[in-house]
mmCIF file of C-alpha atoms in Angstrom:
data_model
loop_
_atom_site.group_PDB
_atom_site.id
_atom_site.type_symbol
_atom_site.label_atom_id
_atom_site.label_comp_id
_atom_site.label_asym_id
_atom_site.label_seq_id
_atom_site.Cartn_x
_atom_site.Cartn_y
_atom_site.Cartn_z
ATOM 1 C CA MET A 27 -2.396 -249.684 -34.877
ATOM 2 C CA THR A 28 -1.751 -253.060 -36.823
ATOM 3 C CA LEU A 29 -2.274 -256.123 -35.412
ATOM 4 C CA LEU A 30 -2.523 -258.674 -38.102
ATOM 5 C CA ASP A 31 0.380 -259.884 -39.642
ATOM 6 C CA GLY A 32 1.966 -257.384 -36.860
ATOM 7 C CA PHE A 33 2.125 -255.223 -34.530
ATOM 8 C CA GLY A 34 2.387 -251.511 -35.733
ATOM 9 C CA LEU A 35 1.882 -248.134 -34.596
ATOM 10 C CA HIS A 36 1.240 -245.766 -36.745
ATOM 11 C CA LEU A 37 1.245 -242.399 -35.820
ATOM 12 C CA GLY A 38 -0.272 -239.209 -38.099
ATOM 13 C CA PRO A 39 -2.044 -239.898 -40.521
ATOM 14 C CA PRO A 40 -3.522 -242.757 -42.238
ATOM 15 C CA GLY A 41 -0.116 -244.152 -44.796
ATOM 16 C CA ALA A 42 2.100 -242.698 -41.541
ATOM 17 C CA PRO A 43 4.699 -245.759 -41.123
ATOM 18 C CA ALA A 44 5.150 -247.635 -38.001
ATOM 19 C CA GLY A 45 6.860 -246.345 -34.488
ATOM 20 C CA ASP A 46 5.891 -250.017 -32.643
ATOM 21 C CA GLY A 47 9.893 -249.758 -32.280
ATOM 22 C CA GLU A 48 10.247 -247.515 -30.388
ATOM 23 C CA LEU A 49 7.873 -249.165 -27.898
ATOM 24 C CA PRO A 50 9.178 -252.210 -25.773
ATOM 25 C CA HIS A 51 7.320 -255.355 -26.552
ATOM 26 C CA GLY A 52 6.102 -255.423 -22.656
ATOM 27 C CA VAL A 53 4.239 -251.837 -23.869
ATOM 28 C CA GLN A 54 3.094 -253.093 -27.529
ATOM 29 C CA ARG A 55 1.622 -255.956 -25.189
ATOM 30 C CA LEU A 56 -0.752 -253.085 -22.752
ATOM 31 C CA VAL A 57 -1.802 -251.405 -26.260
ATOM 32 C CA ALA A 58 -2.365 -254.441 -27.987
ATOM 33 C CA HIS A 59 -4.322 -255.664 -25.021
ATOM 34 C CA LEU A 60 -6.369 -252.162 -25.090
ATOM 35 C CA CYS A 61 -6.723 -252.776 -28.946
ATOM 36 C CA LEU A 62 -9.107 -256.421 -28.682
ATOM 37 C CA SER A 63 -10.669 -255.397 -25.378
ATOM 38 C CA GLY A 64 -11.780 -252.290 -25.108
ATOM 39 C CA ARG A 65 -12.163 -250.910 -21.789
ATOM 40 C CA PRO A 66 -10.924 -253.336 -18.957
ATOM 41 C CA PRO A 67 -10.969 -252.613 -14.979
ATOM 42 C CA ARG A 68 -6.691 -251.925 -14.522
ATOM 43 C CA ALA A 69 -6.256 -254.799 -12.471
ATOM 44 C CA ALA A 70 -7.614 -256.652 -15.107
ATOM 45 C CA VAL A 71 -5.196 -256.240 -17.041
ATOM 46 C CA ALA A 72 -1.928 -256.161 -15.256
ATOM 47 C CA GLY A 73 -3.447 -259.946 -14.137
ATOM 48 C CA GLN A 74 -3.054 -260.859 -17.380
ATOM 49 C CA LEU A 75 -0.136 -259.082 -18.557
ATOM 50 C CA TRP A 76 2.072 -260.175 -16.168
ATOM 51 C CA PRO A 77 -0.020 -263.431 -14.057
ATOM 52 C CA ASP A 78 3.688 -264.846 -12.387
ATOM 53 C CA VAL A 79 4.331 -261.982 -9.662
ATOM 54 C CA PRO A 80 2.190 -259.724 -7.384
ATOM 55 C CA GLU A 81 -0.617 -257.800 -7.396
ATOM 56 C CA ASP A 82 1.455 -255.248 -6.138
ATOM 57 C CA HIS A 83 4.203 -255.748 -8.506
ATOM 58 C CA ALA A 84 1.748 -256.069 -12.210
ATOM 59 C CA HIS A 85 0.731 -253.046 -10.795
ATOM 60 C CA GLY A 86 3.859 -251.067 -10.254
ATOM 61 C CA SER A 87 4.827 -252.751 -13.881
ATOM 62 C CA LEU A 88 0.968 -252.468 -15.246
ATOM 63 C CA ARG A 89 2.208 -248.071 -14.446
ATOM 64 C CA SER A 90 6.001 -248.136 -15.819
ATOM 65 C CA ALA A 91 4.672 -249.597 -19.474
ATOM 66 C CA LEU A 92 1.566 -246.379 -18.931
ATOM 67 C CA TRP A 93 4.046 -244.163 -18.993
ATOM 68 C CA ARG A 94 6.722 -245.140 -21.714
ATOM 69 C CA LEU A 95 3.840 -244.927 -23.925
ATOM 70 C CA GLN A 96 2.789 -241.593 -22.722
ATOM 71 C CA LYS A 97 6.928 -240.972 -23.799
ATOM 72 C CA VAL A 98 5.647 -242.025 -27.474
ATOM 73 C CA ALA A 99 2.344 -241.745 -27.904
ATOM 74 C CA PRO A 100 0.768 -239.534 -26.226
ATOM 75 C CA GLY A 101 -3.055 -239.554 -25.495
ATOM 76 C CA LEU A 102 -2.923 -243.202 -27.447
ATOM 77 C CA VAL A 103 -4.561 -244.115 -23.826
ATOM 78 C CA GLN A 104 -7.245 -242.762 -21.395
ATOM 79 C CA VAL A 105 -6.671 -243.758 -18.305
ATOM 80 C CA SER A 106 -8.695 -243.438 -14.574
ATOM 81 C CA ALA A 107 -8.935 -244.380 -11.701
ATOM 82 C CA CYS A 108 -9.720 -247.877 -12.538
ATOM 83 C CA THR A 109 -10.323 -249.015 -16.260
ATOM 84 C CA LEU A 110 -8.074 -248.020 -19.521
ATOM 85 C CA ALA A 111 -8.950 -248.456 -22.701
ATOM 86 C CA LEU A 112 -7.781 -246.686 -26.270
ATOM 87 C CA ALA A 113 -8.188 -242.903 -27.062
ATOM 88 C CA GLU A 114 -11.751 -241.889 -28.996
ATOM 89 C CA GLY A 115 -10.718 -242.421 -32.299
ATOM 90 C CA VAL A 116 -8.478 -244.390 -33.365
ATOM 91 C CA ARG A 117 -8.916 -247.172 -35.218
ATOM 92 C CA VAL A 118 -7.856 -251.093 -35.265
ATOM 93 C CA ASP A 119 -6.892 -253.240 -38.486
ATOM 94 C CA VAL A 120 -8.462 -256.389 -36.459
ATOM 95 C CA ARG A 121 -11.899 -254.367 -35.382
ATOM 96 C CA GLU A 122 -11.751 -252.711 -38.712
ATOM 97 C CA LEU A 123 -11.817 -256.615 -39.947
ATOM 98 C CA GLN A 124 -14.459 -257.241 -37.564
ATOM 99 C CA ASP A 125 -17.014 -254.301 -38.896
ATOM 100 C CA TRP A 126 -16.194 -256.559 -42.416
ATOM 101 C CA ALA A 127 -17.600 -259.440 -40.956
ATOM 102 C CA ARG A 128 -20.811 -258.296 -39.784
ATOM 103 C CA ARG A 129 -21.151 -256.563 -43.059
ATOM 104 C CA VAL A 130 -20.815 -259.664 -44.831
ATOM 105 C CA ARG A 131 -23.870 -261.442 -42.449
ATOM 106 C CA ASP A 132 -26.125 -257.362 -42.602
ATOM 107 C CA PRO A 133 -28.653 -259.499 -45.117
ATOM 108 C CA HIS A 134 -29.643 -255.195 -46.512
ATOM 109 C CA ALA A 135 -26.084 -254.597 -46.507
ATOM 110 C CA GLY A 136 -25.243 -254.338 -50.668
ATOM 111 C CA PRO A 137 -21.651 -256.451 -52.818
ATOM 112 C CA GLU A 138 -20.258 -253.240 -52.091
ATOM 113 C CA ASP A 139 -19.930 -253.642 -48.127
ATOM 114 C CA VAL A 140 -19.062 -256.680 -48.192
ATOM 115 C CA GLU A 141 -16.105 -256.554 -50.444
ATOM 116 C CA VAL A 142 -12.382 -258.644 -49.267
ATOM 117 C CA PRO A 143 -10.730 -255.338 -47.345
ATOM 118 C CA GLY A 144 -7.287 -255.414 -47.925
ATOM 119 C CA GLY A 145 -4.384 -255.102 -45.253
ATOM 120 C CA LEU A 146 -7.097 -257.049 -43.231
ATOM 121 C CA LEU A 147 -6.524 -260.797 -43.942
ATOM 122 C CA GLY A 148 -3.439 -261.453 -41.466
ATOM 123 C CA ASP A 149 -2.636 -263.899 -38.939
ATOM 124 C CA LEU A 150 -3.046 -261.955 -35.443
ATOM 125 C CA LEU A 151 -0.001 -260.720 -33.520
ATOM 126 C CA PRO A 152 2.571 -264.382 -35.282
ATOM 127 C CA GLY A 153 4.914 -264.897 -33.089
ATOM 128 C CA TRP A 154 3.182 -264.262 -30.260
ATOM 129 C CA TYR A 155 2.397 -267.266 -26.973
ATOM 130 C CA ASP A 156 0.312 -265.290 -24.875
ATOM 131 C CA ASP A 157 -2.967 -267.628 -23.899
ATOM 132 C CA TRP A 158 -5.228 -264.164 -24.827
ATOM 133 C CA VAL A 159 -3.327 -263.911 -28.219
ATOM 134 C CA LEU A 160 -3.914 -267.507 -28.985
ATOM 135 C CA LEU A 161 -7.613 -267.642 -28.407
ATOM 136 C CA GLU A 162 -8.486 -263.940 -30.163
ATOM 137 C CA ARG A 163 -6.282 -265.685 -33.273
ATOM 138 C CA GLU A 164 -8.195 -268.553 -33.322
ATOM 139 C CA ARG A 165 -10.929 -266.747 -32.512
ATOM 140 C CA LEU A 166 -10.318 -264.195 -35.240
ATOM 141 C CA ARG A 167 -9.050 -267.207 -37.635
ATOM 142 C CA GLN A 168 -12.564 -268.485 -37.399
ATOM 143 C CA VAL A 169 -14.852 -265.608 -37.802
ATOM 144 C CA ARG A 170 -11.695 -264.637 -41.072
ATOM 145 C CA MET A 171 -13.158 -267.368 -43.457
ATOM 146 C CA HIS A 172 -16.556 -268.291 -42.296
ATOM 147 C CA ALA A 173 -16.613 -263.964 -43.627
ATOM 148 C CA LEU A 174 -14.398 -265.056 -46.885
ATOM 149 C CA GLU A 175 -16.796 -267.628 -47.314
ATOM 150 C CA GLN A 176 -20.069 -265.510 -46.831
ATOM 151 C CA ALA A 177 -18.971 -263.208 -48.387
ATOM 152 C CA ALA A 178 -17.649 -265.607 -51.823
ATOM 153 C CA ALA A 179 -21.610 -266.497 -52.159
ATOM 154 C CA ARG A 180 -23.127 -263.300 -52.275
ATOM 155 C CA LEU A 181 -20.726 -262.056 -54.576
ATOM 156 C CA ALA A 182 -21.339 -264.396 -57.117
ATOM 157 C CA ALA A 183 -25.957 -264.045 -56.334
ATOM 158 C CA ALA A 184 -24.561 -260.605 -57.857
ATOM 159 C CA GLY A 185 -23.394 -260.847 -60.595
ATOM 160 C CA ARG A 186 -20.211 -260.150 -59.175
ATOM 161 C CA TYR A 187 -17.835 -263.126 -60.554
ATOM 162 C CA ALA A 188 -14.641 -262.189 -60.525
ATOM 163 C CA ASP A 189 -14.734 -261.191 -56.606
ATOM 164 C CA ALA A 190 -16.142 -263.866 -55.964
ATOM 165 C CA LEU A 191 -13.139 -266.417 -57.053
ATOM 166 C CA GLU A 192 -11.324 -263.753 -55.041
ATOM 167 C CA ALA A 193 -12.888 -264.729 -52.131
ATOM 168 C CA ALA A 194 -12.832 -267.790 -52.475
ATOM 169 C CA HIS A 195 -9.290 -268.118 -53.183
ATOM 170 C CA ALA A 196 -8.337 -265.904 -49.848
ATOM 171 C CA ALA A 197 -9.953 -268.764 -48.250
ATOM 172 C CA VAL A 198 -8.456 -271.511 -49.273
ATOM 173 C CA ARG A 199 -5.151 -270.267 -49.399
ATOM 174 C CA ALA A 200 -5.273 -269.517 -45.858
ATOM 175 C CA GLU A 201 -6.542 -272.642 -44.401
ATOM 176 C CA PRO A 202 -5.777 -274.509 -47.863
ATOM 177 C CA LEU A 203 -6.641 -278.251 -46.686
ATOM 178 C CA ARG A 204 -10.987 -276.177 -45.213
ATOM 179 C CA GLU A 205 -13.526 -278.038 -47.827
ATOM 180 C CA SER A 206 -16.369 -275.460 -47.163
ATOM 181 C CA ALA A 207 -13.223 -273.064 -48.832
ATOM 182 C CA HIS A 208 -12.847 -275.053 -51.512
ATOM 183 C CA ARG A 209 -16.401 -275.634 -51.882
ATOM 184 C CA ALA A 210 -17.066 -272.236 -51.405
ATOM 185 C CA VAL A 211 -14.575 -270.865 -54.701
ATOM 186 C CA VAL A 212 -16.662 -274.724 -56.804
ATOM 187 C CA ARG A 213 -20.013 -273.201 -56.599
ATOM 188 C CA VAL A 214 -18.338 -269.552 -58.074
ATOM 189 C CA HIS A 215 -17.745 -271.507 -61.022
ATOM 190 C CA LEU A 216 -20.421 -273.629 -61.565
ATOM 191 C CA GLN A 217 -22.828 -270.112 -60.565
ATOM 192 C CA GLU A 218 -21.070 -268.510 -63.447
ATOM 193 C CA GLY A 219 -21.623 -271.644 -66.336
ATOM 194 C CA ASN A 220 -17.299 -272.564 -66.136
ATOM 195 C CA LEU A 221 -18.233 -275.881 -65.562
ATOM 196 C CA ALA A 222 -14.750 -277.249 -66.444
ATOM 197 C CA GLU A 223 -13.359 -275.527 -63.877
ATOM 198 C CA ALA A 224 -15.572 -276.706 -61.425
ATOM 199 C CA LEU A 225 -14.621 -279.497 -62.117
ATOM 200 C CA ARG A 226 -11.468 -278.706 -62.307
ATOM 201 C CA SER A 227 -10.746 -277.205 -58.597
ATOM 202 C CA ALA A 228 -12.681 -279.675 -57.461
ATOM 203 C CA ASP A 229 -10.751 -283.349 -58.362
ATOM 204 C CA ARG A 230 -7.864 -280.112 -56.845
ATOM 205 C CA PHE A 231 -9.387 -280.867 -53.501
ATOM 206 C CA ARG A 232 -9.553 -284.856 -54.076
ATOM 207 C CA VAL A 233 -6.008 -284.694 -54.578
ATOM 208 C CA LEU A 234 -4.589 -282.734 -52.032
ATOM 209 C CA LEU A 235 -7.088 -284.229 -49.136
ATOM 210 C CA ALA A 236 -6.070 -287.483 -50.306
ATOM 211 C CA GLU A 237 -2.136 -286.529 -50.204
ATOM 212 C CA GLU A 238 -1.912 -284.048 -47.416
ATOM 213 C CA LEU A 239 -4.499 -286.645 -45.197
ATOM 214 C CA GLY A 240 -4.899 -289.669 -47.075
ATOM 215 C CA VAL A 241 -9.092 -289.381 -46.679
ATOM 216 C CA GLN A 242 -11.410 -288.576 -49.886
ATOM 217 C CA PRO A 243 -14.187 -284.998 -49.927
ATOM 218 C CA SER A 244 -17.321 -285.161 -47.537
ATOM 219 C CA GLU A 245 -20.214 -286.142 -49.241
ATOM 220 C CA GLN A 246 -21.477 -282.495 -49.712
ATOM 221 C CA MET A 247 -18.903 -282.053 -52.310
ATOM 222 C CA ALA A 248 -18.794 -285.049 -54.119
ATOM 223 C CA ARG A 249 -22.192 -284.215 -55.149
ATOM 224 C CA LEU A 250 -21.526 -280.354 -55.733
ATOM 225 C CA VAL A 251 -19.635 -281.963 -59.124
ATOM 226 C CA ARG A 252 -21.154 -285.784 -59.487
ATOM 227 C CA ASP A 253 -22.791 -284.756 -62.518
ATOM 228 C CA LEU A 254 -20.553 -283.077 -64.015
ATOM 229 C CA ARG A 255 -18.616 -286.325 -64.355
ATOM 230 C CA PRO A 256 -18.789 -289.670 -66.745
ATOM 231 C CA ARG A 257 -21.164 -292.140 -65.612
ATOM 232 C CA SER A 258 -18.187 -294.840 -65.393
ATOM 233 C CA SER A 259 -16.150 -292.379 -64.260
ATOM 234 C CA ARG A 260 -17.027 -290.999 -60.636
ATOM 235 C CA VAL A 261 -15.395 -290.974 -57.462
ATOM 236 C CA PRO A 262 -17.345 -291.789 -54.801
ATOM 237 C CA ALA A 263 -17.463 -289.961 -51.767
ATOM 238 C CA GLY A 264 -15.297 -291.964 -48.703
ATOM 239 C CA GLY A 265 -13.692 -293.477 -51.386
#
């Protein structure tokens, strides 16, 4: 299952084509909800997905969605009298993103465990505006951003500067006005000894922030590069 950068149902071995075109949007919503919620009670699923109709109507819609799903992807969902869940062994990209973020936070994980994974940096279900999607999208955005910044720091500490810059720049691309992401880039350059690159990165962010928001970077950013500037040209933080 893929939910990052859009809904996709891939049946068969890895790399198999997506089959989501065969699923009505209501069925896609059911599958996506189960990917994000684990093993919810059936009543909770019906109420979450069809909140504006009577309870018996919501349960009927749930039964219809399950029937349609069974026709396209038999066995994808485990159904009991009280709960629903994805079948064992179903891979979900959102869960893989969260597993990677946990490895990044694990002090015992090695550099190879915190490398930025390909295909796991997109937004959750773009174009979907259900409340439960919006809340989870923002939570995952924060998980992703913090993990990228931590990965940059850990990879740089291990001397893997190219990989560290990849992680830091991925954070900047995702959130161009996020200062902590730009600080991650500057720190990697400093650790590698590329002082001019560090100063250029800090200056680019300062110009961007002034143009977009009319403010200056924080004192934290200013401290990183203060000693790199000639004394006469130092820019005070906040002004």
